[in-house]
Tab-separated table of C-alpha atoms in Angstrom:
chain	number	residue	atom	x	y	z
E	197	UNK	CA	22.816	-95.983	-64.965
E	198	UNK	CA	20.369	-98.692	-66.484
E	199	UNK	CA	17.584	-97.505	-68.831
E	200	UNK	CA	14.404	-99.013	-68.681
E	201	UNK	CA	11.716	-98.215	-71.225
E	202	UNK	CA	8.194	-98.727	-70.028
E	203	UNK	CA	4.907	-96.808	-70.524
E	204	UNK	CA	4.841	-95.169	-66.932
E	205	UNK	CA	3.557	-91.642	-66.676
E	206	UNK	CA	5.717	-88.439	-66.108
E	207	UNK	CA	4.926	-85.436	-63.979
E	208	UNK	CA	6.332	-82.187	-65.204
E	209	UNK	CA	5.928	-80.190	-62.110
E	210	UNK	CA	7.974	-77.764	-59.858
E	211	UNK	CA	9.434	-78.796	-56.460
E	212	UNK	CA	12.907	-78.790	-54.665
E	213	UNK	CA	14.284	-81.346	-52.324
E	214	UNK	CA	17.932	-80.774	-51.539
E	215	UNK	CA	20.366	-80.468	-48.544
E	216	UNK	CA	20.077	-76.942	-47.584
E	217	UNK	CA	19.324	-74.725	-44.283
E	218	UNK	CA	15.617	-74.574	-43.275
E	219	UNK	CA	13.449	-72.791	-40.939
E	220	UNK	CA	13.698	-75.773	-38.599
E	221	UNK	CA	17.244	-74.826	-38.042
E	222	UNK	CA	16.337	-71.463	-36.446
E	223	UNK	CA	13.574	-73.092	-34.462
E	224	UNK	CA	16.030	-75.635	-33.055
E	225	UNK	CA	18.369	-72.946	-31.680
E	226	UNK	CA	15.745	-70.651	-30.550
E	227	UNK	CA	13.519	-73.114	-28.449
E	228	UNK	CA	15.433	-73.426	-25.253
E	229	UNK	CA	14.563	-75.444	-22.032
E	230	UNK	CA	16.358	-74.484	-18.801
E	231	UNK	CA	17.519	-76.967	-16.383
E	232	UNK	CA	21.240	-77.416	-15.771
E	233	UNK	CA	21.561	-77.887	-12.101
E	234	UNK	CA	19.999	-80.475	-9.686
E	235	UNK	CA	18.333	-77.427	-7.837
E	236	UNK	CA	17.279	-75.560	-10.930
E	237	UNK	CA	15.711	-78.794	-12.569
E	238	UNK	CA	14.039	-79.803	-9.109
E	239	UNK	CA	12.200	-76.613	-8.487
E	240	UNK	CA	11.144	-76.084	-12.564
E	241	UNK	CA	14.178	-73.584	-13.210
E	242	UNK	CA	11.856	-70.641	-11.708
E	243	UNK	CA	14.955	-68.783	-10.162
E	244	UNK	CA	14.444	-65.397	-12.093
E	245	UNK	CA	13.519	-63.517	-8.825
E	246	UNK	CA	15.678	-66.018	-6.610
E	247	UNK	CA	19.263	-66.458	-7.969
E	248	UNK	CA	21.694	-67.912	-5.708
E	249	UNK	CA	21.824	-70.920	-7.810
E	250	UNK	CA	24.423	-71.279	-10.887
E	251	UNK	CA	21.813	-72.249	-13.471
E	252	UNK	CA	19.931	-69.024	-12.778
E	253	UNK	CA	22.399	-66.909	-14.340
E	254	UNK	CA	21.234	-68.159	-17.554
E	255	UNK	CA	17.775	-66.736	-17.015
E	256	UNK	CA	18.609	-63.552	-14.945
E	257	UNK	CA	22.465	-62.834	-14.548
E	258	UNK	CA	21.381	-60.392	-11.418
E	259	UNK	CA	21.412	-63.704	-9.468
E	260	UNK	CA	25.015	-63.793	-9.215
E	261	UNK	CA	24.574	-60.836	-6.829
E	262	UNK	CA	22.625	-63.046	-4.215
E	263	UNK	CA	25.756	-65.269	-3.399
E	264	UNK	CA	26.959	-64.527	0.037
E	265	UNK	CA	29.900	-67.037	-0.387
E	266	UNK	CA	32.485	-68.050	-2.959
E	267	UNK	CA	31.144	-71.209	-4.529
E	268	UNK	CA	31.956	-74.095	-7.021
E	269	UNK	CA	29.537	-76.498	-8.631
E	270	UNK	CA	29.635	-79.316	-11.120
E	271	UNK	CA	26.613	-81.238	-12.409
E	272	UNK	CA	26.429	-84.281	-14.676
E	273	UNK	CA	23.139	-85.313	-16.271
E	274	UNK	CA	21.758	-88.412	-17.682
E	275	UNK	CA	18.747	-88.251	-20.125
E	276	UNK	CA	16.565	-91.131	-21.636
E	277	UNK	CA	14.460	-90.327	-24.674
E	278	UNK	CA	11.432	-92.240	-25.740
E	279	UNK	CA	9.784	-91.486	-29.128
E	280	UNK	CA	6.249	-92.795	-30.263
E	281	UNK	CA	5.652	-92.373	-34.032
E	282	UNK	CA	2.181	-92.769	-36.025
E	283	UNK	CA	2.124	-92.954	-39.977
E	284	UNK	CA	-1.006	-94.047	-41.595
E	285	UNK	CA	-2.386	-95.978	-38.546
E	286	UNK	CA	0.994	-97.675	-37.972
E	287	UNK	CA	2.665	-97.368	-34.576
E	288	UNK	CA	6.414	-97.306	-34.010
E	289	UNK	CA	8.922	-96.551	-31.225
E	290	UNK	CA	12.255	-96.002	-30.361
E	291	UNK	CA	14.846	-95.002	-27.546
E	292	UNK	CA	17.936	-93.149	-27.119
E	293	UNK	CA	19.947	-92.116	-23.911
E	294	UNK	CA	22.714	-89.710	-23.565
E	295	UNK	CA	25.171	-88.630	-20.509
E	296	UNK	CA	26.476	-85.197	-20.374
E	297	UNK	CA	27.919	-82.288	-18.338
E	298	UNK	CA	25.189	-79.983	-18.083
E	299	UNK	CA	26.615	-77.362	-15.951
E	300	UNK	CA	29.727	-76.326	-13.859
E	301	UNK	CA	30.534	-72.899	-12.350
E	302	UNK	CA	32.693	-70.900	-9.994
E	303	UNK	CA	31.427	-67.619	-8.239
E	304	UNK	CA	33.811	-65.091	-6.476
E	305	UNK	CA	31.730	-63.267	-3.699
E	306	UNK	CA	33.632	-60.213	-2.423
E	307	UNK	CA	32.068	-58.692	0.618
E	308	UNK	CA	32.695	-54.936	0.966
E	309	UNK	CA	33.990	-53.493	4.161
E	310	UNK	CA	30.979	-52.643	6.284
E	311	UNK	CA	32.174	-49.078	7.315
E	312	UNK	CA	28.932	-47.298	6.591
E	313	UNK	CA	30.385	-45.464	3.738
E	314	UNK	CA	28.835	-47.663	0.845
E	315	UNK	CA	25.692	-49.456	0.678
E	316	UNK	CA	27.013	-51.933	-2.086
E	317	UNK	CA	27.166	-54.854	0.188
E	318	UNK	CA	29.017	-57.269	-2.237
E	319	UNK	CA	30.274	-57.091	-5.860
E	320	UNK	CA	30.414	-60.911	-7.335
E	321	UNK	CA	31.940	-62.529	-10.401
E	322	UNK	CA	30.914	-65.951	-11.799
E	323	UNK	CA	32.210	-67.744	-14.876
E	324	UNK	CA	31.296	-71.423	-15.927
E	325	UNK	CA	28.823	-73.238	-18.249
E	326	UNK	CA	25.063	-73.886	-18.690
E	327	UNK	CA	23.580	-76.420	-21.240
E	328	UNK	CA	20.533	-74.397	-22.596
E	329	UNK	CA	19.529	-76.970	-25.301
E	330	UNK	CA	19.936	-80.719	-25.971
E	331	UNK	CA	19.298	-82.121	-29.153
E	332	UNK	CA	19.015	-85.935	-28.619
E	333	UNK	CA	16.527	-87.700	-29.944
E	334	UNK	CA	15.785	-91.191	-31.959
E	335	UNK	CA	12.927	-91.580	-34.565
E	336	UNK	CA	11.697	-94.534	-36.563
E	337	UNK	CA	8.423	-94.554	-38.421
E	338	UNK	CA	6.903	-96.730	-41.060
E	339	UNK	CA	3.782	-97.516	-42.822
E	340	UNK	CA	2.385	-98.397	-46.601
E	341	UNK	CA	1.978	-95.443	-48.912
E	342	UNK	CA	-0.458	-96.265	-51.713
E	343	UNK	CA	-0.238	-92.889	-53.369
E	344	UNK	CA	3.000	-91.327	-53.647
E	345	UNK	CA	6.870	-91.796	-53.804
E	346	UNK	CA	9.655	-89.718	-52.621
E	347	UNK	CA	11.198	-90.569	-55.874
E	348	UNK	CA	8.324	-88.584	-57.591
E	349	UNK	CA	9.686	-85.493	-55.810
E	350	UNK	CA	13.177	-86.325	-57.606
E	351	UNK	CA	11.185	-86.438	-60.918
E	352	UNK	CA	9.574	-83.154	-60.407
E	353	UNK	CA	12.815	-81.315	-59.564
E	354	UNK	CA	14.638	-82.720	-62.502
E	355	UNK	CA	11.700	-81.939	-65.090
E	356	UNK	CA	10.994	-78.578	-63.690
E	357	UNK	CA	14.605	-77.456	-64.310
E	358	UNK	CA	14.923	-79.272	-67.557
E	359	UNK	CA	18.595	-80.346	-66.513
E	360	UNK	CA	20.041	-83.059	-68.858
E	361	UNK	CA	21.021	-86.219	-67.900
E	362	UNK	CA	24.623	-85.291	-68.331
E	363	UNK	CA	24.372	-82.621	-65.918
E	364	UNK	CA	21.741	-83.809	-63.475
E	365	UNK	CA	24.558	-85.530	-61.032
E	366	UNK	CA	26.422	-82.091	-60.758
E	367	UNK	CA	23.332	-79.954	-60.441
E	368	UNK	CA	21.611	-82.183	-57.988
E	369	UNK	CA	24.229	-84.086	-56.283
E	370	UNK	CA	22.407	-84.911	-52.957
E	371	UNK	CA	19.191	-85.711	-54.370
E	372	UNK	CA	17.924	-86.203	-57.916
E	373	UNK	CA	21.287	-86.854	-59.156
E	374	UNK	CA	21.567	-89.811	-56.834
E	375	UNK	CA	18.379	-91.134	-58.062
E	376	UNK	CA	19.345	-90.951	-61.466
E	377	UNK	CA	22.659	-92.248	-61.241
E	378	UNK	CA	21.106	-95.377	-59.209
E	379	UNK	CA	18.138	-96.056	-62.010
E	380	UNK	CA	15.516	-94.858	-59.755
E	381	UNK	CA	14.943	-92.080	-62.148
E	382	UNK	CA	14.720	-92.723	-65.848
E	383	UNK	CA	14.976	-90.510	-68.736
E	384	UNK	CA	13.813	-90.429	-72.363
E	385	UNK	CA	13.909	-87.613	-74.713
E	386	UNK	CA	10.301	-87.444	-75.430
E	387	UNK	CA	8.866	-87.650	-71.745
E	388	UNK	CA	11.597	-86.586	-69.758
E	389	UNK	CA	12.502	-88.150	-66.187
E	390	UNK	CA	9.916	-90.154	-64.625
E	391	UNK	CA	10.348	-92.592	-61.326
E	392	UNK	CA	10.184	-96.115	-61.391
E	393	UNK	CA	7.630	-96.276	-58.085
E	394	UNK	CA	5.669	-93.709	-59.806
E	395	UNK	CA	2.073	-93.443	-58.158
E	396	UNK	CA	3.430	-95.133	-54.712
E	397	UNK	CA	2.227	-98.526	-53.582
E	398	UNK	CA	5.397	-98.643	-51.504
E	399	UNK	CA	6.302	-99.391	-47.856
E	400	UNK	CA	7.906	-96.027	-46.410
E	401	UNK	CA	10.176	-96.132	-43.388
E	402	UNK	CA	12.604	-94.075	-41.796
E	403	UNK	CA	15.062	-94.120	-39.007
E	404	UNK	CA	16.955	-91.063	-37.885
E	405	UNK	CA	18.936	-89.896	-34.840
E	406	UNK	CA	20.121	-86.470	-33.626
E	407	UNK	CA	22.603	-85.396	-31.070
E	408	UNK	CA	24.329	-82.352	-29.764
E	409	UNK	CA	23.351	-79.242	-27.818
E	410	UNK	CA	23.897	-75.666	-27.227
E	411	UNK	CA	26.114	-74.646	-24.262
E	412	UNK	CA	26.445	-70.995	-22.736
E	413	UNK	CA	30.135	-70.262	-21.519
E	414	UNK	CA	28.852	-67.157	-19.277
E	415	UNK	CA	31.033	-64.705	-17.385
E	416	UNK	CA	28.671	-62.635	-15.284
E	417	UNK	CA	29.077	-59.864	-12.952
E	418	UNK	CA	26.661	-58.237	-10.356
E	419	UNK	CA	26.461	-56.352	-7.344
E	420	UNK	CA	24.085	-56.199	-4.057
E	421	UNK	CA	22.740	-52.693	-2.983
E	422	UNK	CA	21.914	-52.793	0.357
E	423	UNK	CA	20.301	-56.035	0.276
E	424	UNK	CA	17.401	-54.521	-1.504
E	425	UNK	CA	18.570	-54.313	-5.081
E	426	UNK	CA	20.582	-56.796	-7.033
E	427	UNK	CA	21.853	-56.133	-10.575
E	428	UNK	CA	23.909	-57.977	-12.878
E	429	UNK	CA	24.890	-58.528	-16.368
E	430	UNK	CA	26.635	-61.568	-18.441
E	431	UNK	CA	28.274	-62.081	-21.801
E	432	UNK	CA	28.195	-65.733	-22.875
E	433	UNK	CA	30.390	-67.715	-25.444
E	434	UNK	CA	28.080	-69.999	-27.506
E	435	UNK	CA	28.877	-73.674	-28.252
E	436	UNK	CA	26.594	-75.312	-31.013
E	437	UNK	CA	26.768	-78.653	-32.015
E	438	UNK	CA	24.262	-80.588	-33.697
E	439	UNK	CA	24.367	-84.219	-35.753
E	440	UNK	CA	21.719	-85.713	-37.780
E	441	UNK	CA	22.059	-89.392	-39.192
E	442	UNK	CA	18.995	-90.630	-41.427
E	443	UNK	CA	18.043	-93.783	-43.238
E	444	UNK	CA	14.992	-93.700	-45.490
E	445	UNK	CA	13.817	-96.534	-47.333
E	446	UNK	CA	10.986	-97.515	-49.931
E	447	UNK	CA	10.107	-101.123	-50.688
E	448	UNK	CA	7.808	-102.661	-53.173
E	449	UNK	CA	6.264	-105.153	-50.727
E	450	UNK	CA	3.515	-106.364	-53.162
E	451	UNK	CA	5.997	-106.904	-55.828
E	452	UNK	CA	3.505	-104.860	-57.944
E	453	UNK	CA	6.074	-102.207	-59.677
E	454	UNK	CA	7.890	-102.996	-62.620
E	455	UNK	CA	11.531	-103.349	-62.515
E	456	UNK	CA	11.641	-102.033	-58.875
E	457	UNK	CA	12.554	-103.645	-55.402
E	458	UNK	CA	13.478	-100.771	-53.123
E	459	UNK	CA	15.606	-97.811	-52.731
E	460	UNK	CA	17.378	-96.499	-49.686
E	461	UNK	CA	18.664	-92.868	-49.145
E	462	UNK	CA	21.237	-92.400	-46.503
E	463	UNK	CA	21.907	-88.719	-45.484
E	464	UNK	CA	24.124	-87.303	-42.533
E	465	UNK	CA	24.753	-83.888	-41.240
E	466	UNK	CA	26.796	-81.907	-38.945
E	467	UNK	CA	26.358	-78.525	-37.849
E	468	UNK	CA	28.970	-76.709	-35.485
E	469	UNK	CA	29.799	-73.110	-34.575
E	470	UNK	CA	29.509	-70.725	-31.854
E	471	UNK	CA	28.298	-67.044	-30.964
E	472	UNK	CA	27.463	-64.677	-28.451
E	473	UNK	CA	24.742	-63.576	-26.256
E	474	UNK	CA	24.296	-60.767	-23.788
E	475	UNK	CA	22.060	-60.423	-20.593
E	476	UNK	CA	20.896	-57.919	-18.200
E	477	UNK	CA	18.638	-58.254	-15.067
E	478	UNK	CA	17.463	-56.864	-12.001
E	479	UNK	CA	16.102	-58.492	-8.763
E	480	UNK	CA	14.176	-56.301	-6.137
E	481	UNK	CA	13.757	-57.380	-2.460
E	482	UNK	CA	10.377	-55.507	-1.714
E	483	UNK	CA	10.570	-56.903	1.656
E	484	UNK	CA	11.580	-60.113	3.855
E	485	UNK	CA	9.005	-62.020	1.809
E	486	UNK	CA	8.491	-60.838	-1.585
E	487	UNK	CA	10.907	-60.495	-4.409
E	488	UNK	CA	10.324	-59.339	-7.973
E	489	UNK	CA	12.967	-59.759	-10.924
E	490	UNK	CA	13.284	-58.899	-14.658
E	491	UNK	CA	15.906	-59.633	-17.266
E	492	UNK	CA	16.506	-59.042	-20.792
E	493	UNK	CA	18.720	-60.992	-23.239
E	494	UNK	CA	19.750	-60.035	-26.471
E	495	UNK	CA	19.558	-62.513	-29.572
E	496	UNK	CA	21.839	-65.595	-29.853
E	497	UNK	CA	24.426	-64.584	-32.647
E	498	UNK	CA	25.301	-67.732	-33.979
E	499	UNK	CA	27.922	-68.381	-36.702
E	500	UNK	CA	27.559	-71.968	-38.086
E	501	UNK	CA	29.001	-74.181	-40.568
E	502	UNK	CA	27.209	-77.490	-42.295
E	503	UNK	CA	29.026	-80.501	-43.564
E	504	UNK	CA	26.844	-82.981	-45.183
E	505	UNK	CA	26.756	-85.873	-47.712
E	506	UNK	CA	24.168	-88.286	-48.969
E	507	UNK	CA	24.365	-91.730	-50.661
E	508	UNK	CA	21.707	-93.989	-52.365
E	509	UNK	CA	21.326	-97.650	-53.180
E	510	UNK	CA	18.609	-98.899	-55.426
E	511	UNK	CA	17.743	-102.408	-55.923
E	512	UNK	CA	16.061	-103.696	-59.198
E	513	UNK	CA	14.927	-106.949	-60.258
E	514	UNK	CA	17.234	-109.835	-61.393
E	515	UNK	CA	17.951	-108.681	-64.691
E	516	UNK	CA	19.294	-105.018	-63.713
E	517	UNK	CA	20.439	-105.727	-60.071
E	518	UNK	CA	21.612	-103.122	-57.734
E	519	UNK	CA	23.154	-99.413	-58.074
E	520	UNK	CA	24.788	-97.326	-55.688
E	521	UNK	CA	25.940	-93.817	-55.695
E	522	UNK	CA	27.346	-91.332	-53.258
E	523	UNK	CA	27.192	-87.510	-53.063
E	524	UNK	CA	30.450	-85.281	-52.676
E	525	UNK	CA	30.931	-83.853	-49.181
E	526	UNK	CA	29.013	-80.563	-48.910
E	527	UNK	CA	29.915	-77.550	-46.748
E	528	UNK	CA	27.772	-74.319	-46.220
E	529	UNK	CA	28.648	-71.480	-43.641
E	530	UNK	CA	25.525	-69.223	-42.397
E	531	UNK	CA	24.385	-67.102	-39.436
E	532	UNK	CA	21.196	-67.357	-37.435
E	533	UNK	CA	20.009	-64.809	-35.237
E	534	UNK	CA	17.510	-65.918	-32.696
E	535	UNK	CA	14.641	-63.752	-31.072
E	536	UNK	CA	15.128	-61.299	-27.853
E	537	UNK	CA	14.049	-62.723	-24.682
E	538	UNK	CA	12.473	-61.049	-21.929
E	539	UNK	CA	11.513	-62.285	-18.295
E	540	UNK	CA	9.636	-61.383	-15.484
E	541	UNK	CA	9.682	-63.151	-12.156
E	542	UNK	CA	7.881	-63.046	-8.870
E	543	UNK	CA	9.029	-65.246	-5.533
E	544	UNK	CA	7.688	-65.530	-2.090
E	545	UNK	CA	10.272	-66.380	0.333
E	546	UNK	CA	10.253	-67.623	3.940
E	547	UNK	CA	13.804	-68.154	5.065
E	548	UNK	CA	13.384	-71.091	7.549
E	549	UNK	CA	10.713	-72.657	5.302
E	550	UNK	CA	11.395	-72.249	1.894
E	551	UNK	CA	9.854	-70.542	-1.264
E	552	UNK	CA	7.244	-70.345	-4.200
E	553	UNK	CA	8.302	-68.660	-7.378
E	554	UNK	CA	7.004	-67.674	-10.927
E	555	UNK	CA	8.975	-66.765	-14.027
E	556	UNK	CA	7.126	-65.537	-17.153
E	557	UNK	CA	9.218	-65.412	-20.381
E	558	UNK	CA	8.220	-64.211	-23.620
E	559	UNK	CA	9.680	-64.210	-27.334
E	560	UNK	CA	8.889	-63.774	-30.801
E	561	UNK	CA	10.149	-66.921	-33.032
E	562	UNK	CA	9.199	-64.920	-36.193
E	563	UNK	CA	11.965	-62.522	-35.342
E	564	UNK	CA	14.923	-65.051	-36.017
E	565	UNK	CA	16.683	-64.983	-39.281
E	566	UNK	CA	19.235	-66.130	-41.537
E	567	UNK	CA	22.304	-64.430	-43.289
E	568	UNK	CA	23.934	-66.900	-45.911
E	569	UNK	CA	27.777	-66.466	-46.291
E	570	UNK	CA	28.869	-68.715	-48.991
E	571	UNK	CA	28.327	-66.526	-51.946
E	572	UNK	CA	26.666	-63.101	-52.778
E	573	UNK	CA	24.484	-64.308	-55.871
E	574	UNK	CA	21.186	-63.324	-56.800
E	575	UNK	CA	20.206	-67.200	-56.334
E	576	UNK	CA	21.798	-67.167	-52.773
E	577	UNK	CA	19.940	-63.731	-51.751
E	578	UNK	CA	16.608	-64.892	-53.240
E	579	UNK	CA	16.624	-68.260	-51.153
E	580	UNK	CA	17.782	-66.330	-48.063
E	581	UNK	CA	14.856	-64.188	-48.461
E	582	UNK	CA	12.309	-66.901	-48.909
E	583	UNK	CA	14.006	-68.377	-46.079
E	584	UNK	CA	13.416	-65.559	-43.580
E	585	UNK	CA	9.863	-64.817	-45.009
E	586	UNK	CA	8.780	-68.464	-44.306
E	587	UNK	CA	10.149	-67.787	-40.711
E	588	UNK	CA	8.162	-64.533	-40.339
E	589	UNK	CA	4.733	-66.278	-41.616
E	590	UNK	CA	5.249	-69.686	-39.849
E	591	UNK	CA	6.139	-68.788	-36.481
E	592	UNK	CA	5.029	-66.270	-34.171
E	593	UNK	CA	5.009	-64.729	-30.297
E	594	UNK	CA	5.054	-67.306	-27.366
E	595	UNK	CA	5.050	-67.221	-23.842
E	596	UNK	CA	6.421	-69.701	-21.442
E	597	UNK	CA	5.880	-70.396	-17.621
E	598	UNK	CA	7.921	-71.762	-14.864
E	599	UNK	CA	6.768	-72.476	-11.664
E	600	UNK	CA	8.689	-73.885	-8.543
E	601	UNK	CA	8.721	-74.199	-5.049
E	602	UNK	CA	11.148	-75.522	-2.273
E	603	UNK	CA	10.723	-76.843	1.144
E	604	UNK	CA	13.066	-76.582	3.918
E	605	UNK	CA	13.477	-79.055	6.816
E	606	UNK	CA	16.710	-78.166	8.724
E	607	UNK	CA	19.484	-79.049	6.081
E	608	UNK	CA	17.092	-81.140	4.087
E	609	UNK	CA	15.444	-79.765	0.799
E	610	UNK	CA	12.586	-80.972	-1.167
E	611	UNK	CA	11.303	-79.315	-4.477
E	612	UNK	CA	8.710	-79.382	-7.152
E	613	UNK	CA	8.209	-77.469	-10.540
E	614	UNK	CA	6.335	-77.201	-13.587
E	615	UNK	CA	7.002	-75.635	-16.918
E	616	UNK	CA	4.991	-74.706	-19.881
E	617	UNK	CA	6.764	-73.711	-23.170
E	618	UNK	CA	4.249	-72.699	-25.628
E	619	UNK	CA	4.165	-73.506	-29.396
E	620	UNK	CA	6.355	-71.330	-31.519
E	621	UNK	CA	3.926	-71.668	-34.552
E	622	UNK	CA	1.251	-69.393	-35.912
E	623	UNK	CA	-2.024	-70.988	-34.941
E	624	UNK	CA	-3.117	-71.223	-38.546
E	625	UNK	CA	0.182	-73.249	-39.254
E	626	UNK	CA	0.395	-75.646	-36.280
E	627	UNK	CA	-0.774	-79.419	-36.706
E	628	UNK	CA	-3.658	-79.598	-33.929
E	629	UNK	CA	-2.089	-81.150	-30.854
E	630	UNK	CA	1.456	-81.615	-32.626
E	631	UNK	CA	2.595	-78.116	-32.222
E	632	UNK	CA	5.891	-78.452	-30.394
E	633	UNK	CA	4.435	-77.036	-27.111
E	634	UNK	CA	6.618	-78.484	-24.171
E	635	UNK	CA	5.252	-79.621	-20.503
E	636	UNK	CA	7.738	-80.121	-18.034
E	637	UNK	CA	6.992	-81.736	-14.522
E	638	UNK	CA	9.842	-81.800	-12.196
E	639	UNK	CA	10.920	-82.577	-8.654
E	640	UNK	CA	13.919	-83.174	-6.254
E	641	UNK	CA	15.879	-82.978	-3.037
E	642	UNK	CA	18.823	-81.555	-1.750
E	643	UNK	CA	21.129	-81.406	1.390
E	644	UNK	CA	22.716	-77.898	2.248
E	645	UNK	CA	25.650	-77.488	4.930
E	646	UNK	CA	27.609	-74.343	5.685
E	647	UNK	CA	30.518	-75.693	3.306
E	648	UNK	CA	29.077	-77.980	0.823
E	649	UNK	CA	25.576	-78.988	-0.899
E	650	UNK	CA	24.227	-81.954	-2.960
E	651	UNK	CA	21.212	-81.671	-5.206
E	652	UNK	CA	19.283	-84.326	-7.113
E	653	UNK	CA	16.863	-83.287	-9.709
E	654	UNK	CA	14.404	-85.002	-12.020
E	655	UNK	CA	12.444	-83.732	-14.899
E	656	UNK	CA	9.920	-85.322	-17.095
E	657	UNK	CA	9.237	-83.603	-20.466
E	658	UNK	CA	6.764	-84.169	-23.347
E	659	UNK	CA	6.140	-82.417	-26.640
E	660	UNK	CA	4.263	-83.517	-29.825
E	661	UNK	CA	5.730	-82.553	-33.518
E	662	UNK	CA	4.695	-83.212	-36.825
E	663	UNK	CA	7.056	-84.621	-39.546
E	664	UNK	CA	6.266	-83.867	-43.239
E	665	UNK	CA	8.568	-86.592	-44.872
E	666	UNK	CA	8.015	-84.551	-48.432
E	667	UNK	CA	5.409	-82.841	-50.359
E	668	UNK	CA	4.642	-83.002	-53.898
E	669	UNK	CA	3.614	-79.998	-56.563
E	670	UNK	CA	1.224	-82.117	-57.943
E	671	UNK	CA	-0.876	-81.797	-55.207
E	672	UNK	CA	-1.014	-85.549	-54.128
E	673	UNK	CA	-1.695	-85.655	-50.362
E	674	UNK	CA	1.475	-87.019	-48.499
E	675	UNK	CA	0.562	-88.241	-45.042
E	676	UNK	CA	2.924	-86.710	-42.010
E	677	UNK	CA	4.166	-88.560	-38.992
E	678	UNK	CA	2.823	-87.588	-35.757
E	679	UNK	CA	5.434	-88.002	-33.089
E	680	UNK	CA	5.456	-87.865	-29.337
E	681	UNK	CA	8.646	-87.442	-27.569
E	682	UNK	CA	8.935	-88.136	-23.916
E	683	UNK	CA	12.328	-87.183	-22.077
E	684	UNK	CA	13.659	-87.976	-18.737
E	685	UNK	CA	16.244	-85.988	-17.154
E	686	UNK	CA	18.347	-86.962	-14.066
E	687	UNK	CA	20.426	-84.226	-12.574
E	688	UNK	CA	22.695	-84.241	-9.899
E	689	UNK	CA	24.708	-81.118	-8.551
E	690	UNK	CA	27.734	-81.321	-5.790
E	691	UNK	CA	28.836	-78.081	-4.853
E	692	UNK	CA	31.510	-76.421	-2.392
E	693	UNK	CA	31.154	-73.089	-0.441
E	694	UNK	CA	33.971	-71.066	1.472
């Protein structure tokens, strides 16, 4: 570590910046957007009162009872993501592409003997997978910050804790320790820690990519009572996978900061795990034209493990050169319990001509909570309590609307849909216009024969979000990044019936 003596001022303030679980992890696994089959995507995933499509069982498991034949389906998807970022008046863009298998499933439809003794027409069983969330994204932003630096966050953290230079790398191995070991943070016994780019005057930029998804492996069972009432339940095993890789850089583009040229912080995180969710639903066929449906889904009980690391490179002037430092490999295990979900659905069906349908979904994001597993210390329990308190104050109840329609022309199908997934934030918390509200416009076509079917669906979704790179206890305003994300999903399903 190179010691540089200068008269830069010191901030003696309280803050924290480290790798840890955050409320955004709970949001990531709670905000689900459905669409895992070509037919489902094309008709807006508004199948809660319809069933008859494998993806519908994620919304209402009573849909399994609608099937009259055995069926197997397989659905690959291609997703393109475009992200526009705005930081301090500077606009930047990035793209990402992903190919995945969004769903597959097998349905056994057992017709009961029509001897007049039982009104249970058929009892069906299904097993397969539906992808319920995708985490693929790519973000790049950049701009000039005249008033602050991320390095000041590290100085606040070190000074507020009173950690010694000998212990800083061990106590803060993923942030302030890296900054000290690469000379970004300086220390003297009289004034404590201070950051080289104190007060900003730097170009800031970040590039990060995320990938992964949340998939339900479901087992559903349902029955058809007299072709009027359809009931079903499901148990699903959840597979969670999330990866994050980030590179953040600050550069003295004006050559105005003594000794300092630039520093880069690289971070990586991988979250893996599993869990379970249970669902129950019912569909009632009031007459030949009207169906209503309702379902309830338990919380997702997720058991997750984070593996993470960080490294830093600081470039000083020609006298002091370059320093590099890396963190140890970090690991942490924890649980997330997501909110309950309730769905109500209505469909108008005309057998020879198609259908119109609407789904209404309600959930309360503030009901999500963490349980930390690595230790039972008072510090861990305090952090867990603060984290759950943040969730309860930051997020709130939300409703989601899905609309869909299908037209029938002999064996040909044409579909359209719309989805509105409302903001998960409390009104006083959300950044106006950048509140994670998702809108989806979709359409598709299909071809349905007696023993096979082909479905193609396209969905265009958009949401705006707000990224706060860091905050300072000093009260200095730190500009945020306004992100607009556009996603195009192309989904194709091939299925066989017998």
